[in-house]
PDB file of C-alpha atoms and ligand atoms in Angstrom:
ATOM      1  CA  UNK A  15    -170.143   8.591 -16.972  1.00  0.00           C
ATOM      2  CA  UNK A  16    -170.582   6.005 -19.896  1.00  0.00           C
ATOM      3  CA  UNK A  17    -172.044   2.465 -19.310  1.00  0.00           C
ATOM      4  CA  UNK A  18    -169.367  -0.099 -19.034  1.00  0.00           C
ATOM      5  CA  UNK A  19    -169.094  -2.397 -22.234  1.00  0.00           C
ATOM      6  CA  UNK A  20    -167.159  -5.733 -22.174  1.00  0.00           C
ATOM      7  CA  UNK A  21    -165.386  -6.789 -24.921  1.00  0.00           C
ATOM      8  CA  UNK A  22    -162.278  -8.858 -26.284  1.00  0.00           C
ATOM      9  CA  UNK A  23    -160.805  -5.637 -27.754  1.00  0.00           C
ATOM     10  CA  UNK A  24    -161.705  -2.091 -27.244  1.00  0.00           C
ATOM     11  CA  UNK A  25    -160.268   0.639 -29.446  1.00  0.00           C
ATOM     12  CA  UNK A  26    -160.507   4.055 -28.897  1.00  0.00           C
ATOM     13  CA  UNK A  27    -160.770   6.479 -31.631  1.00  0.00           C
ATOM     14  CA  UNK A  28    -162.148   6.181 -35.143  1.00  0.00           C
ATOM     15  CA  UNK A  29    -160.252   8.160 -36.912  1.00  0.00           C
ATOM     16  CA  UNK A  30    -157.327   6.746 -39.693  1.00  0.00           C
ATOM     17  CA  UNK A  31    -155.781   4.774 -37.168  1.00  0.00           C
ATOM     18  CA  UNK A  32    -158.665   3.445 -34.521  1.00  0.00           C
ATOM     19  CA  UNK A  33    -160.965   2.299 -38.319  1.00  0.00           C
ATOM     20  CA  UNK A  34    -157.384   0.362 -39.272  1.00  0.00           C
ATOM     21  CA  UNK A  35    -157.203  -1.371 -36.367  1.00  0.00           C
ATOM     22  CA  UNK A  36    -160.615  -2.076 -35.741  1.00  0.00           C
ATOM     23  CA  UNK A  37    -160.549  -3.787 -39.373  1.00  0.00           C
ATOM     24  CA  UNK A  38    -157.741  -5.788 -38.929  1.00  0.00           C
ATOM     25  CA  UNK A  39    -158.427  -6.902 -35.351  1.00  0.00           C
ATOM     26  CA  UNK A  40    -161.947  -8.085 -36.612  1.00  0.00           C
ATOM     27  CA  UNK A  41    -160.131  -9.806 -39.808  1.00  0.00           C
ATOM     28  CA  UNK A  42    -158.436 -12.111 -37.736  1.00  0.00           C
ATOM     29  CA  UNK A  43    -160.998 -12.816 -35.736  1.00  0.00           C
ATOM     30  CA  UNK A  44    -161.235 -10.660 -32.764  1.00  0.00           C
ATOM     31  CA  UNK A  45    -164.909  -9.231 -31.036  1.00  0.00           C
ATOM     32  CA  UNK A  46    -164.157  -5.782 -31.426  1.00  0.00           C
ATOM     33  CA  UNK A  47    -165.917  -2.082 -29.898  1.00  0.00           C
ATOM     34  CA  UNK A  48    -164.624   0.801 -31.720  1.00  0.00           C
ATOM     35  CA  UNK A  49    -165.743   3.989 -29.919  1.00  0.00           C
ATOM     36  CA  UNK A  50    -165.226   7.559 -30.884  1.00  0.00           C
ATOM     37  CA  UNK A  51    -166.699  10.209 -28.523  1.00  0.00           C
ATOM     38  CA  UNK A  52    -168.159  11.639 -31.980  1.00  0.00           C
ATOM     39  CA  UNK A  53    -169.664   9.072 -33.186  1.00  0.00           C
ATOM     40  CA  UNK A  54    -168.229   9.395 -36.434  1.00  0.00           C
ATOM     41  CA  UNK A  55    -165.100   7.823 -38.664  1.00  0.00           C
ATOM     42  CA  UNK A  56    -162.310  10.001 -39.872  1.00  0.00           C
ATOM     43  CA  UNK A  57    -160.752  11.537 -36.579  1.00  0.00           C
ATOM     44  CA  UNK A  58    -159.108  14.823 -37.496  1.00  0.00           C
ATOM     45  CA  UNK A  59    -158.681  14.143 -41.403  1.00  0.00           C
ATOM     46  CA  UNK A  60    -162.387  14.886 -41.756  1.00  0.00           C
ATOM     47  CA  UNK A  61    -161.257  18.496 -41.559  1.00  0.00           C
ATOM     48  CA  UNK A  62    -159.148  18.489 -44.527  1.00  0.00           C
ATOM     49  CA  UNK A  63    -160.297  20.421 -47.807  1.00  0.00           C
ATOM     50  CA  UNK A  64    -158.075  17.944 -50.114  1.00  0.00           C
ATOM     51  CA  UNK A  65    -156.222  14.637 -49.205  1.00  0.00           C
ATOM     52  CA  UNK A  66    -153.959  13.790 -51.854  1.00  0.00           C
ATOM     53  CA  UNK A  67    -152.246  10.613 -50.350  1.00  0.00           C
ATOM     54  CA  UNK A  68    -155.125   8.142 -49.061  1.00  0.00           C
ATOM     55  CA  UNK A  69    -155.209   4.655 -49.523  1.00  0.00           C
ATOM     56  CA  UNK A  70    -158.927   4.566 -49.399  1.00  0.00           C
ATOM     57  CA  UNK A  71    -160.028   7.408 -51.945  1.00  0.00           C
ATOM     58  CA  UNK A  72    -159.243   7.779 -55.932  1.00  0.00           C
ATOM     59  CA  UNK A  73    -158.834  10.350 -57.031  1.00  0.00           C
ATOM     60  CA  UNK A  74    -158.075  12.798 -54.411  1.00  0.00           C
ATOM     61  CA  UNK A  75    -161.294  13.516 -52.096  1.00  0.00           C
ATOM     62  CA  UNK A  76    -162.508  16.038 -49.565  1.00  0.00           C
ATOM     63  CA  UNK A  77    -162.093  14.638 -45.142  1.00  0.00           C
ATOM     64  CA  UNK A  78    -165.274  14.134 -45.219  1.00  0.00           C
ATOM     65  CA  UNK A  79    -165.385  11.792 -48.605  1.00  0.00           C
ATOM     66  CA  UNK A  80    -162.808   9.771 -47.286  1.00  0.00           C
ATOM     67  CA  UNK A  81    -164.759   9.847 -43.539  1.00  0.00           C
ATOM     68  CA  UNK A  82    -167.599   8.185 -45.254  1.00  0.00           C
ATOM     69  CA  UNK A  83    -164.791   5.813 -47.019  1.00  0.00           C
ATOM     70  CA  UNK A  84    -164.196   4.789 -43.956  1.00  0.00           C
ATOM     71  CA  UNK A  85    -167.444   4.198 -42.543  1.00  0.00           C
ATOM     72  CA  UNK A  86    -168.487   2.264 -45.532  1.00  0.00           C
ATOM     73  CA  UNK A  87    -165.081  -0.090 -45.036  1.00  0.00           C
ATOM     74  CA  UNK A  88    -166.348  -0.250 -41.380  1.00  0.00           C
ATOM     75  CA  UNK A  89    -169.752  -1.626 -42.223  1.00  0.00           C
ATOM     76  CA  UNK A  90    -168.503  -4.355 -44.524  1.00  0.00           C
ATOM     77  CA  UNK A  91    -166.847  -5.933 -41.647  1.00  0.00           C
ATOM     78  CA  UNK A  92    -170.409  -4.827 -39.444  1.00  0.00           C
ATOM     79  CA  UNK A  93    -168.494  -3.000 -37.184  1.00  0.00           C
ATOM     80  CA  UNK A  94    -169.847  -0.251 -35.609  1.00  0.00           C
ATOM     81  CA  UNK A  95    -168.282   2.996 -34.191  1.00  0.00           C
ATOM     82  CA  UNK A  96    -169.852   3.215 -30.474  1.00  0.00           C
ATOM     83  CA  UNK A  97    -170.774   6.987 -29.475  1.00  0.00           C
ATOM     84  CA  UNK A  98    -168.925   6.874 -26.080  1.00  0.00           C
ATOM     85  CA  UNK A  99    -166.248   9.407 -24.647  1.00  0.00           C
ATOM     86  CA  UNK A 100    -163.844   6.477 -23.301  1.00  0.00           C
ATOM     87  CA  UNK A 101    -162.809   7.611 -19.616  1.00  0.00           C
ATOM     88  CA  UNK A 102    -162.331   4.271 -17.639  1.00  0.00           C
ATOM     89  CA  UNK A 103    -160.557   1.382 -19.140  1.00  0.00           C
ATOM     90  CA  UNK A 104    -160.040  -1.846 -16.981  1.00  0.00           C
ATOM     91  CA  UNK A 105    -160.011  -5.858 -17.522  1.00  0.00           C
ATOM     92  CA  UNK A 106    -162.837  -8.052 -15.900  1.00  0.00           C
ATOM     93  CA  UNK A 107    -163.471 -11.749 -16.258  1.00  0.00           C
ATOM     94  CA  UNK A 108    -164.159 -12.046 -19.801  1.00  0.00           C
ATOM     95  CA  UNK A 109    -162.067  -9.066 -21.162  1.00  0.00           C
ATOM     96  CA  UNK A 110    -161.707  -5.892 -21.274  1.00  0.00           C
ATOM     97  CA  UNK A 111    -164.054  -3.030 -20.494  1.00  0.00           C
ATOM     98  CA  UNK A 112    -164.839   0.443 -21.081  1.00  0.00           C
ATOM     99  CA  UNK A 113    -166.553   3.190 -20.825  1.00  0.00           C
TER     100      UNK A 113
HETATM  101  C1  FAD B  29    -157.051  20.207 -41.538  1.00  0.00           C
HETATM  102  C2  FAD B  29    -156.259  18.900 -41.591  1.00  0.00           C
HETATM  103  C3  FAD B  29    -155.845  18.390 -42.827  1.00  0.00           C
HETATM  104  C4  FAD B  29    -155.115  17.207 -42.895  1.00  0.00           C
HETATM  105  N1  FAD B  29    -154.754  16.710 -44.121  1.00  0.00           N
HETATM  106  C5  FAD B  29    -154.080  15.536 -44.217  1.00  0.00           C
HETATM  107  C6  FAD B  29    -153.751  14.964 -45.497  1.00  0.00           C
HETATM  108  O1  FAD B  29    -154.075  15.526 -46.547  1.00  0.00           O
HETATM  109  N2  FAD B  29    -153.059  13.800 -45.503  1.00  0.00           N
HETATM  110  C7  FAD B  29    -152.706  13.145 -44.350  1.00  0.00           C
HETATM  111  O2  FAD B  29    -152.093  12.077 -44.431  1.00  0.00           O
HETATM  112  N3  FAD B  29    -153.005  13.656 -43.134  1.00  0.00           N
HETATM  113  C8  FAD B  29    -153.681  14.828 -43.033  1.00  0.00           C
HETATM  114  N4  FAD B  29    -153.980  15.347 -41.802  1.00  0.00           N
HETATM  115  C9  FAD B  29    -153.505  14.624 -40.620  1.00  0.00           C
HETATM  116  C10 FAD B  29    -154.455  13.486 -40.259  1.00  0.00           C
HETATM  117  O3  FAD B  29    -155.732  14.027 -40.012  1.00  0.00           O
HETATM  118  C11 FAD B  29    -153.929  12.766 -39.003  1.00  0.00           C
HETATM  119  O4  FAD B  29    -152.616  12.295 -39.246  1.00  0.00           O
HETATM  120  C12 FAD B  29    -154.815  11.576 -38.696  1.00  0.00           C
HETATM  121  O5  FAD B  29    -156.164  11.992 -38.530  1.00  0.00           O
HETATM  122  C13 FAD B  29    -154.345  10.880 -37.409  1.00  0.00           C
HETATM  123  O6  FAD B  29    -155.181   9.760 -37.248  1.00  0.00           O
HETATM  124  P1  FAD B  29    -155.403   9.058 -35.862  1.00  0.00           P
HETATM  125  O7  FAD B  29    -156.429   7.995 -36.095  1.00  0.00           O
HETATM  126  O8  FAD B  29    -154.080   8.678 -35.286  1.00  0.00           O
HETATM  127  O9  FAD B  29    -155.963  10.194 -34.855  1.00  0.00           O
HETATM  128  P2  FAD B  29    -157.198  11.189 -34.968  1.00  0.00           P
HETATM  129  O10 FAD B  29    -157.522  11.516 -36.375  1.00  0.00           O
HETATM  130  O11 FAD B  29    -156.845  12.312 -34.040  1.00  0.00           O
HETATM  131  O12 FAD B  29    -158.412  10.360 -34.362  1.00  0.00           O
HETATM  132  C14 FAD B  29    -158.541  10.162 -32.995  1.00  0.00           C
HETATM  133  C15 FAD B  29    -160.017   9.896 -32.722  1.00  0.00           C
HETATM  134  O13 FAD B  29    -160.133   9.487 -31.356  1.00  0.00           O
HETATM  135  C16 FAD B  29    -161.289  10.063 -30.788  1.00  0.00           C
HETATM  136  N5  FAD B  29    -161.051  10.098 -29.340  1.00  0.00           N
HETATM  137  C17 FAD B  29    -160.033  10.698 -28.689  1.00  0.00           C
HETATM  138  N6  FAD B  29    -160.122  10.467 -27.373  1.00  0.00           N
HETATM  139  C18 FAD B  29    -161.235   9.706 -27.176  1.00  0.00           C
HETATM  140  C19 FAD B  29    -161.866   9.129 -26.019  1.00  0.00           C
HETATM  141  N7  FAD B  29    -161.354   9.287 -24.788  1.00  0.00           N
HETATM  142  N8  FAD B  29    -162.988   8.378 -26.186  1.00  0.00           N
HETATM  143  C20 FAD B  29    -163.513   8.209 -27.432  1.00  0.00           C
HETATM  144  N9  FAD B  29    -162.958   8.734 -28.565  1.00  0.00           N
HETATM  145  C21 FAD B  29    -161.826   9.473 -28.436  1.00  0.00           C
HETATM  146  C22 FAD B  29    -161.390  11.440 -31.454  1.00  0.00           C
HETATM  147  O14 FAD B  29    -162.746  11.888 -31.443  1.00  0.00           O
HETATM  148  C23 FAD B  29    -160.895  11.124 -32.879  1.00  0.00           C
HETATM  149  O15 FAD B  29    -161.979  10.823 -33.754  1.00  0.00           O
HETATM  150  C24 FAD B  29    -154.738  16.518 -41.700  1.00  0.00           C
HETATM  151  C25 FAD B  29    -155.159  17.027 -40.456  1.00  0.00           C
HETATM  152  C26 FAD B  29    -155.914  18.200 -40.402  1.00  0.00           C
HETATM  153  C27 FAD B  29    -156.391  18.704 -39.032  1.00  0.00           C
END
């Protein structure tokens, strides 16, 4: 099993909709572990050969360009994506943990 990490907001997954979150959630102000049992951004779109419709990439670009898109977004706001298969989620004193 994973080490337990505390933290205001945990989300799991890095992929389109875990890196959106994780963004936002830091934006207003929130501390913030994104973790994605990979290690990596991009989730399942880093398997695409061509993704015509992303709000991160101009002009069209590979899964993997807009993967590193991602991760580049990610480090702007220093937050980085925790290598940690998420099996126990739970809420202590100071927030919530998991791991
Ligand atoms: C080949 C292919 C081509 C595609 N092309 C396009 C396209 O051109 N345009 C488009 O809009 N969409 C495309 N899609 C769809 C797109 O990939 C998905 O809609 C999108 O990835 C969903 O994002 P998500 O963040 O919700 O989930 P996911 O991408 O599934 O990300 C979930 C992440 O959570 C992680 N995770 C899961 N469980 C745990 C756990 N317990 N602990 C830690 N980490 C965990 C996974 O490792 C993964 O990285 C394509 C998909 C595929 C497979």
């Amino acid at each position: 099993m994973n080490s337990l990490h505390e933290t205001e907001v945990l989300v799991v997954g890095a992929g389109p909709a875990g890196t959106a979150a994780a963004i936002q959630l830091v934006r207003l102000g929130h501390s913030v572990i994104l973790a994605d049992r990979t290690g990596q951004t991009g989730g399942l779109v880093r398997n695409a050969f061509e993704v015509q419709n992303s709000p991160f990439t101009y002009p069209p670009a590979s899964g993997q360009q807009l993967a590193l898109a991602m991760q580049r977004h990610l480090s702007k706001w220093d937050i980085p994506v925790l290598p940690l298969n998420i099996e126990h989620i739970g809420v202590g004193d100071s927030g919530i943990y998991g791991g």
